[in-house]
XYZ file of N, CA and C in Angstrom:
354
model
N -6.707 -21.777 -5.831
C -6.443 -21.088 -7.078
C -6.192 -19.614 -6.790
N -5.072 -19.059 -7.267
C -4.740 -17.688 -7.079
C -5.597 -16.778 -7.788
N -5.632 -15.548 -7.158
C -6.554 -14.286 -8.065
C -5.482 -13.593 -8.651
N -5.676 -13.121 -10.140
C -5.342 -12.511 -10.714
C -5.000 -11.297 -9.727
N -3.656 -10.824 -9.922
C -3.333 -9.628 -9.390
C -3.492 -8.114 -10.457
N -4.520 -7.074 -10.172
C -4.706 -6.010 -10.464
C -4.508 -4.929 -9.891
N -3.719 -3.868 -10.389
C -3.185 -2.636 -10.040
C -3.566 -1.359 -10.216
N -4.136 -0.243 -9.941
C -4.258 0.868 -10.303
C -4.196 1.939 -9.487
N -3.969 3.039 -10.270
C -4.104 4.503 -9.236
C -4.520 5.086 -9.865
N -5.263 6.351 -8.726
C -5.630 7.305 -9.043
C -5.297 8.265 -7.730
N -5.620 9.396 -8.275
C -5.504 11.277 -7.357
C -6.529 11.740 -6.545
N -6.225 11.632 -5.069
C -7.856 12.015 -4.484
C -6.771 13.013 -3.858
N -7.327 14.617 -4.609
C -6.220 15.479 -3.778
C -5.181 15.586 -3.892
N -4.210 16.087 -2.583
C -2.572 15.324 -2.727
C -2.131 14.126 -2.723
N -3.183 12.878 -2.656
C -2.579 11.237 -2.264
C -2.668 11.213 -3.529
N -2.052 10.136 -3.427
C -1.780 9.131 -4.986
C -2.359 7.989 -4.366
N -2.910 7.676 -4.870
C -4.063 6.149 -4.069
C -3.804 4.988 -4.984
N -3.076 3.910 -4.685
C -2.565 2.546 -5.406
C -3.936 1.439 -4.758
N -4.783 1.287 -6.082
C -6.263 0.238 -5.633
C -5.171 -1.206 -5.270
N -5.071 -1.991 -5.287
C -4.226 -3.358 -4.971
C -5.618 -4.341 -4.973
N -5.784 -5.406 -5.926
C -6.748 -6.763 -6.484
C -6.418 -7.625 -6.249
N -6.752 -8.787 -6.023
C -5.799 -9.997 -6.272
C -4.697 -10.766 -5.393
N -4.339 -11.581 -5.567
C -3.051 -11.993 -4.442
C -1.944 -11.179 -4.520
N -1.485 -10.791 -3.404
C -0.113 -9.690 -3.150
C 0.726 -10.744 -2.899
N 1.919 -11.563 -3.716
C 2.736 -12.344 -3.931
C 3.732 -12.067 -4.435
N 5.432 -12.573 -4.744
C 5.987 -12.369 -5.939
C 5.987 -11.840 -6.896
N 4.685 -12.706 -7.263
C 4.144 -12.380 -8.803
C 3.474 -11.223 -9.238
N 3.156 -10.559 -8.111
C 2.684 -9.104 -8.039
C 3.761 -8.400 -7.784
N 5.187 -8.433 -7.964
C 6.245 -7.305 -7.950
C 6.268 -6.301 -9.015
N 6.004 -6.692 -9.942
C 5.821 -5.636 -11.076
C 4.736 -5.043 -11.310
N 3.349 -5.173 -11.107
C 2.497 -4.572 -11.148
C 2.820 -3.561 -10.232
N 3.025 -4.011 -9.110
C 2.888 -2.980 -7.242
C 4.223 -2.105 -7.810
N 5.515 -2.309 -8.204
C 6.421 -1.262 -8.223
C 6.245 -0.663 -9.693
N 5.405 -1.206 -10.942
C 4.980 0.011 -11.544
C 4.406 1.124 -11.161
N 3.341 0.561 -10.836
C 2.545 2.085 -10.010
C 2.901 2.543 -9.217
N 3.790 2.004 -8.260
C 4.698 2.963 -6.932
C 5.386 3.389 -8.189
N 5.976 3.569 -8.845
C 7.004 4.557 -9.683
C 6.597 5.205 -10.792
N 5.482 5.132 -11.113
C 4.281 6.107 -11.906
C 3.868 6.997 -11.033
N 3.731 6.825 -9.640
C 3.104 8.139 -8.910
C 4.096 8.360 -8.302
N 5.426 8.263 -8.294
C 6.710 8.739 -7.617
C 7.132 9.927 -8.937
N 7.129 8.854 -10.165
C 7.559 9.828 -10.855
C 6.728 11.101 -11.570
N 5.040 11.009 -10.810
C 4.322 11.901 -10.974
C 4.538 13.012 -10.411
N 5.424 12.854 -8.979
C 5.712 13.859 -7.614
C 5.314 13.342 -6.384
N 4.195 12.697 -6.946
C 3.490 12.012 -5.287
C 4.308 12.062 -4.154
N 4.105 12.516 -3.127
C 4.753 12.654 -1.988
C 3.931 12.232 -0.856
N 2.603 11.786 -1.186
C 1.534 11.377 -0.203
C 1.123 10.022 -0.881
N 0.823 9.016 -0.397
C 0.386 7.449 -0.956
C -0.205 6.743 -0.180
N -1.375 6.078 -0.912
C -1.978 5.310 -0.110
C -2.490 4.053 -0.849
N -2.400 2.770 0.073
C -1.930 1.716 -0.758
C -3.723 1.332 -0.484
N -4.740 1.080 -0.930
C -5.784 0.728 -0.588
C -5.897 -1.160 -0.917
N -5.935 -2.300 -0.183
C -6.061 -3.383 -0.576
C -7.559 -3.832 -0.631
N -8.116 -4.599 -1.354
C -9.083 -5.252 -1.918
C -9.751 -6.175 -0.643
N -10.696 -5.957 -0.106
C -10.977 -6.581 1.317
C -10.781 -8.257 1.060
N -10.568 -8.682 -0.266
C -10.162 -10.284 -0.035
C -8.732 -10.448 -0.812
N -8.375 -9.420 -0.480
C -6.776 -10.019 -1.171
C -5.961 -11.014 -0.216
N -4.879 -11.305 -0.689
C -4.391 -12.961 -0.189
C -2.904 -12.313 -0.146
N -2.117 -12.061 1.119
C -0.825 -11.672 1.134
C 0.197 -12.360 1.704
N 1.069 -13.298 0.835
C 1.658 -13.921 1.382
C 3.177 -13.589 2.040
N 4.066 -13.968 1.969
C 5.581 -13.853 2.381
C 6.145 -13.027 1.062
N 6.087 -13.271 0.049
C 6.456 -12.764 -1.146
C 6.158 -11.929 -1.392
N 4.917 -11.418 -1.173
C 3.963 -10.056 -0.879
C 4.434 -9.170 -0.157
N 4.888 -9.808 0.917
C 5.082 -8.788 2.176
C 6.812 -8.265 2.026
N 7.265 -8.978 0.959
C 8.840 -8.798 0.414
C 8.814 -7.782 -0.539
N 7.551 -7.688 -1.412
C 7.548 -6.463 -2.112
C 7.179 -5.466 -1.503
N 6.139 -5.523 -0.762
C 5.804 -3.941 -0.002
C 6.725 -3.815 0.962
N 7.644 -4.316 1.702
C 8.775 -4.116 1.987
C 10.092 -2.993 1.297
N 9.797 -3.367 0.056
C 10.970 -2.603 -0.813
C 10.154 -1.404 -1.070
N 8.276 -1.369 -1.258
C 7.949 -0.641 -1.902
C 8.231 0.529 -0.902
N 7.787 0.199 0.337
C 8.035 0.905 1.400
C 9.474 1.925 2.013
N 10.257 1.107 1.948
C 11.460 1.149 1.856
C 11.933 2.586 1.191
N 11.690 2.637 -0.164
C 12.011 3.331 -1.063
C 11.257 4.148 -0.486
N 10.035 4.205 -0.362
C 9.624 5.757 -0.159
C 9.619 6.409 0.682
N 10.316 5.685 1.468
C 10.823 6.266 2.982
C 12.450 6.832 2.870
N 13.200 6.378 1.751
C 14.062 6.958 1.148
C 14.009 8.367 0.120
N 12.827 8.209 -0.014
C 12.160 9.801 -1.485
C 11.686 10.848 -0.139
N 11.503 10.226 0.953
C 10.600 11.324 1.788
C 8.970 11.251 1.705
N 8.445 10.048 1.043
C 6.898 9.725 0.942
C 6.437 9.338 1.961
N 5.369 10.260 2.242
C 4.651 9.344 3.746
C 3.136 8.526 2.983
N 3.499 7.666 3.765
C 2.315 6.274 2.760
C 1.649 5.750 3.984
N 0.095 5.608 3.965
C -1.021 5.074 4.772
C -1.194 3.543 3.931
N -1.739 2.844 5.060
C -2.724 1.741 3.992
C -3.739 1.448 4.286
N -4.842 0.756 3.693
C -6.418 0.607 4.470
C -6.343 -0.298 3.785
N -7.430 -1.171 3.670
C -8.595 -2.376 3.817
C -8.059 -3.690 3.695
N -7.040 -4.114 4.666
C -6.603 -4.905 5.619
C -7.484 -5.673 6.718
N -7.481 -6.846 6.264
C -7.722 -7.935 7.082
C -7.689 -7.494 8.753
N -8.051 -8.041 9.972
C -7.875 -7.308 11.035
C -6.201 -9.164 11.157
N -6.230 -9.816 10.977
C -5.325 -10.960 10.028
C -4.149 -10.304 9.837
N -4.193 -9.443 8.744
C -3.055 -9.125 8.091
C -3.179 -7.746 8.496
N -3.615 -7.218 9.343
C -2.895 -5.720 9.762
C -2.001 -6.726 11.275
N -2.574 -7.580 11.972
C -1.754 -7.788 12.673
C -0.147 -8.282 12.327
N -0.071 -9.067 11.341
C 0.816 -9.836 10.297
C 1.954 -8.395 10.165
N 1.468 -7.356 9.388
C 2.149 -6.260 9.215
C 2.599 -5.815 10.358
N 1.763 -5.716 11.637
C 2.666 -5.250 12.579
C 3.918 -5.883 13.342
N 3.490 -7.110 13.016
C 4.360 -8.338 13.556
C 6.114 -7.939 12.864
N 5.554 -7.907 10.997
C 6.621 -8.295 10.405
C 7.126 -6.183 10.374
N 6.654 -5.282 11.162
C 7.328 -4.279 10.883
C 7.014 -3.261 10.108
N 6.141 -3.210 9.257
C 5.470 -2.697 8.278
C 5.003 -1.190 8.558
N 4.576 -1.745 9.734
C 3.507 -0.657 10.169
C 4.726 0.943 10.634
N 5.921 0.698 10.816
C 6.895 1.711 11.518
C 7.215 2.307 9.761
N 7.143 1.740 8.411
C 6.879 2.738 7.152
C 5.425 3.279 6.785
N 4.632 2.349 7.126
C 3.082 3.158 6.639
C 2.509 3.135 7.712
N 1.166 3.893 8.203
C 0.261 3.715 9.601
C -0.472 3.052 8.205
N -1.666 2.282 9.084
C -2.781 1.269 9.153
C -3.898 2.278 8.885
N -4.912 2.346 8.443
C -5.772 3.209 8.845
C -7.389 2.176 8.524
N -8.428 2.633 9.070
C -9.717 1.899 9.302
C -10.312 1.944 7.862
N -10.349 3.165 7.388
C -10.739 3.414 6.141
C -10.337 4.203 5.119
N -10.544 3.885 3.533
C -10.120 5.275 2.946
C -10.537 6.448 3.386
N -11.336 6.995 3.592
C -12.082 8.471 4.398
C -11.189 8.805 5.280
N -10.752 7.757 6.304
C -9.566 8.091 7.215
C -8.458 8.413 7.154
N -7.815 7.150 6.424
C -6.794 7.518 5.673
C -6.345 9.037 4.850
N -7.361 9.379 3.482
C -7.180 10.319 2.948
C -7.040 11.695 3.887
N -7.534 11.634 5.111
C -8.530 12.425 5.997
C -6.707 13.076 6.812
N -5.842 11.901 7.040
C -4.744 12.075 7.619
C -4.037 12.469 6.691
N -3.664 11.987 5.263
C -2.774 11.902 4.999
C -3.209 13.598 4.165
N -3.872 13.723 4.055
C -3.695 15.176 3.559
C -3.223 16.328 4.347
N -3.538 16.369 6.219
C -2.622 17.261 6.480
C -1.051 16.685 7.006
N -1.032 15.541 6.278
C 1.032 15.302 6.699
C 1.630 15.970 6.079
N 3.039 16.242 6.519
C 3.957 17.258 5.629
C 5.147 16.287 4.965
């Protein structure tokens, strides 16, 4: 049975921090590129995608953060992600992921980098 997919952000600083709930699928394309384009069109220029330590990311998933990625590597956004499976950080590196966002161990870390990127 799938988990409800839930979305939110908030401002720690200069990041724009996207929480990610639920299965990262398809069916999560519109939630994930609302909020990538609520904090794009906030200014955000720093992002960090934080996932839910039991989220479920399938092929369809990895097709949206693909685009989400994509794009903000087109705006000039530099984007981290944390709480990744040690599973699915390998998965991401496999499928490429990792050459638009770095990986990071934790939010603390994450935020920790991404505040002095330019």
């Amino acid at each position: 049975m799938s988990k409800p997919n839930e979305v939110s952000t908030r401002l720690k600083g200069e990041v724009s921090v996207v929480d990610i709930r639920g299965d990262v699928t398809a069916l999560a394309t519109e939630p994930i590129e609302e909020a990538y384009r609520g904090v794009t069109a906030a200014g955000a220029k720093k992002i960090l995608l934080v996932f839910a330590p039991d989220c479920y990311i399938n092929s369809g998933g990895i097709a949206v953060l693909i685009g989400v990625l994509g794009e903000a590597k087109r705006q000039g956004q530099v984007v981290g992600m944390t709480g990744l499976t040690p599973h699915f950080q390998k998965v991401f590196s496999m499928v490429g992921l990792t050459k638009y966002a770095q990986i990071h161990r934790s939010e603390q870390d994450a935020l920790a980098t991404l505040e002095v990127a330019r």
